[in-house]
Amino acid sequence: MRVLFIFLDGVGLGVDDPNINPFARLEMPFLQSLLGGNKLLAKSAPYVGKHATLLPLDAALGVNGLPQSATGQAVLLTGINIPQEIGEHYGPKPNPAVAKYLLNGNLFSQVIKAGKTAALLNAYPPRYFDGVDSGKRLYSAIPLAVTSAGLNLFDKDDYYAGRALSADFIGDGWRGMLGFPDAPVYEPHEAGNKLAELANQYDFSFFEYWASDYAGHKQDMNWAIEQFKTFDVVLSGLLDQWDDEDGLILITSDHGNMEDLSTRRHTDAKVPGLLIGSSAARTAFASELNDLQGIFQRILKIISP
Ligand SMILES: [Zn+2]
């Protein structure tokens, strides 16, 4: 069975306070329909419904300080409690101590080793590759894991050919920020359809969404709300084209941030472990899952039982 992993950077389960938490203020009709009318808040988890399960997952892993992206993502990708091993939460990008774990094996390399297919569905712009090639830009944990598994990152040609998706789902960033006026753009629902089409081509696919962590650091309520209004429609488009029996969708994060805009720092909130799929697959995956460390083995078990 296949797995689609949608990674939302910096999204925790927060309090029901619309003054600080965009998830308390905004309506996400589609997601709320999956969660029995509940919003994506701490008080809504755990929840087990007809199509979705929501778990609160610990991202702190017994280590003092606020969880960070390099170690948090590396835990998701390796199943190792790296903050505990190196004695701190570290980020945003992996230092050599964190990179060592990722280079030693990760979800992507293990899936390939099992004879299955894997891809990171994000398309990266030319300036990203220029930055990496010139040494000015370090890989973050996810592309480091992908490339170390011998997989390519999708580029501009892949994006134009419809083999990969924009990091904002809809492609506005390619036309605006990146300066490609002829780049493909999608309506959010259509982007969700596209995500399903791409994910259906691999045993394991991964999509990285980072703007949520940015909105958290910028304490930008309006941007946060706009992002997740879009995401809700993307999700509906995805599920229109997704068969429960085909695979499991996992949506999770590395640490809290955007759910508390009273601070520009990360938070120690639990993060959502949102599972969408058949009841049997969700039950097996959710059993005794309470932190980020447990995700790695469970994904491998689904893809290569
Ligand atoms: Zn951050």
mmCIF file of N, CA and C in Angstrom, residues 85 243 271 282 291:
data_model
loop_
_atom_site.group_PDB
_atom_site.id
_atom_site.type_symbol
_atom_site.label_atom_id
_atom_site.label_comp_id
_atom_site.label_asym_id
_atom_site.label_seq_id
_atom_site.Cartn_x
_atom_site.Cartn_y
_atom_site.Cartn_z
ATOM 1 N N GLU A 85 20.149 12.094 21.250
ATOM 2 C CA GLU A 85 21.512 11.608 20.975
ATOM 3 C C GLU A 85 22.524 12.750 20.932
ATOM 4 N N ASP A 243 -8.235 6.922 -3.263
ATOM 5 C CA ASP A 243 -8.993 5.780 -2.790
ATOM 6 C C ASP A 243 -8.413 5.313 -1.452
ATOM 7 N N VAL A 271 2.182 18.211 18.080
ATOM 8 C CA VAL A 271 1.874 18.457 16.671
ATOM 9 C C VAL A 271 0.804 17.475 16.206
ATOM 10 N N ARG A 282 -5.423 2.981 9.438
ATOM 11 C CA ARG A 282 -5.269 4.023 10.472
ATOM 12 C C ARG A 282 -5.112 3.416 11.852
ATOM 13 N N ASP A 291 4.589 9.964 19.559
ATOM 14 C CA ASP A 291 5.583 11.005 19.267
ATOM 15 C C ASP A 291 6.108 10.863 17.835
#
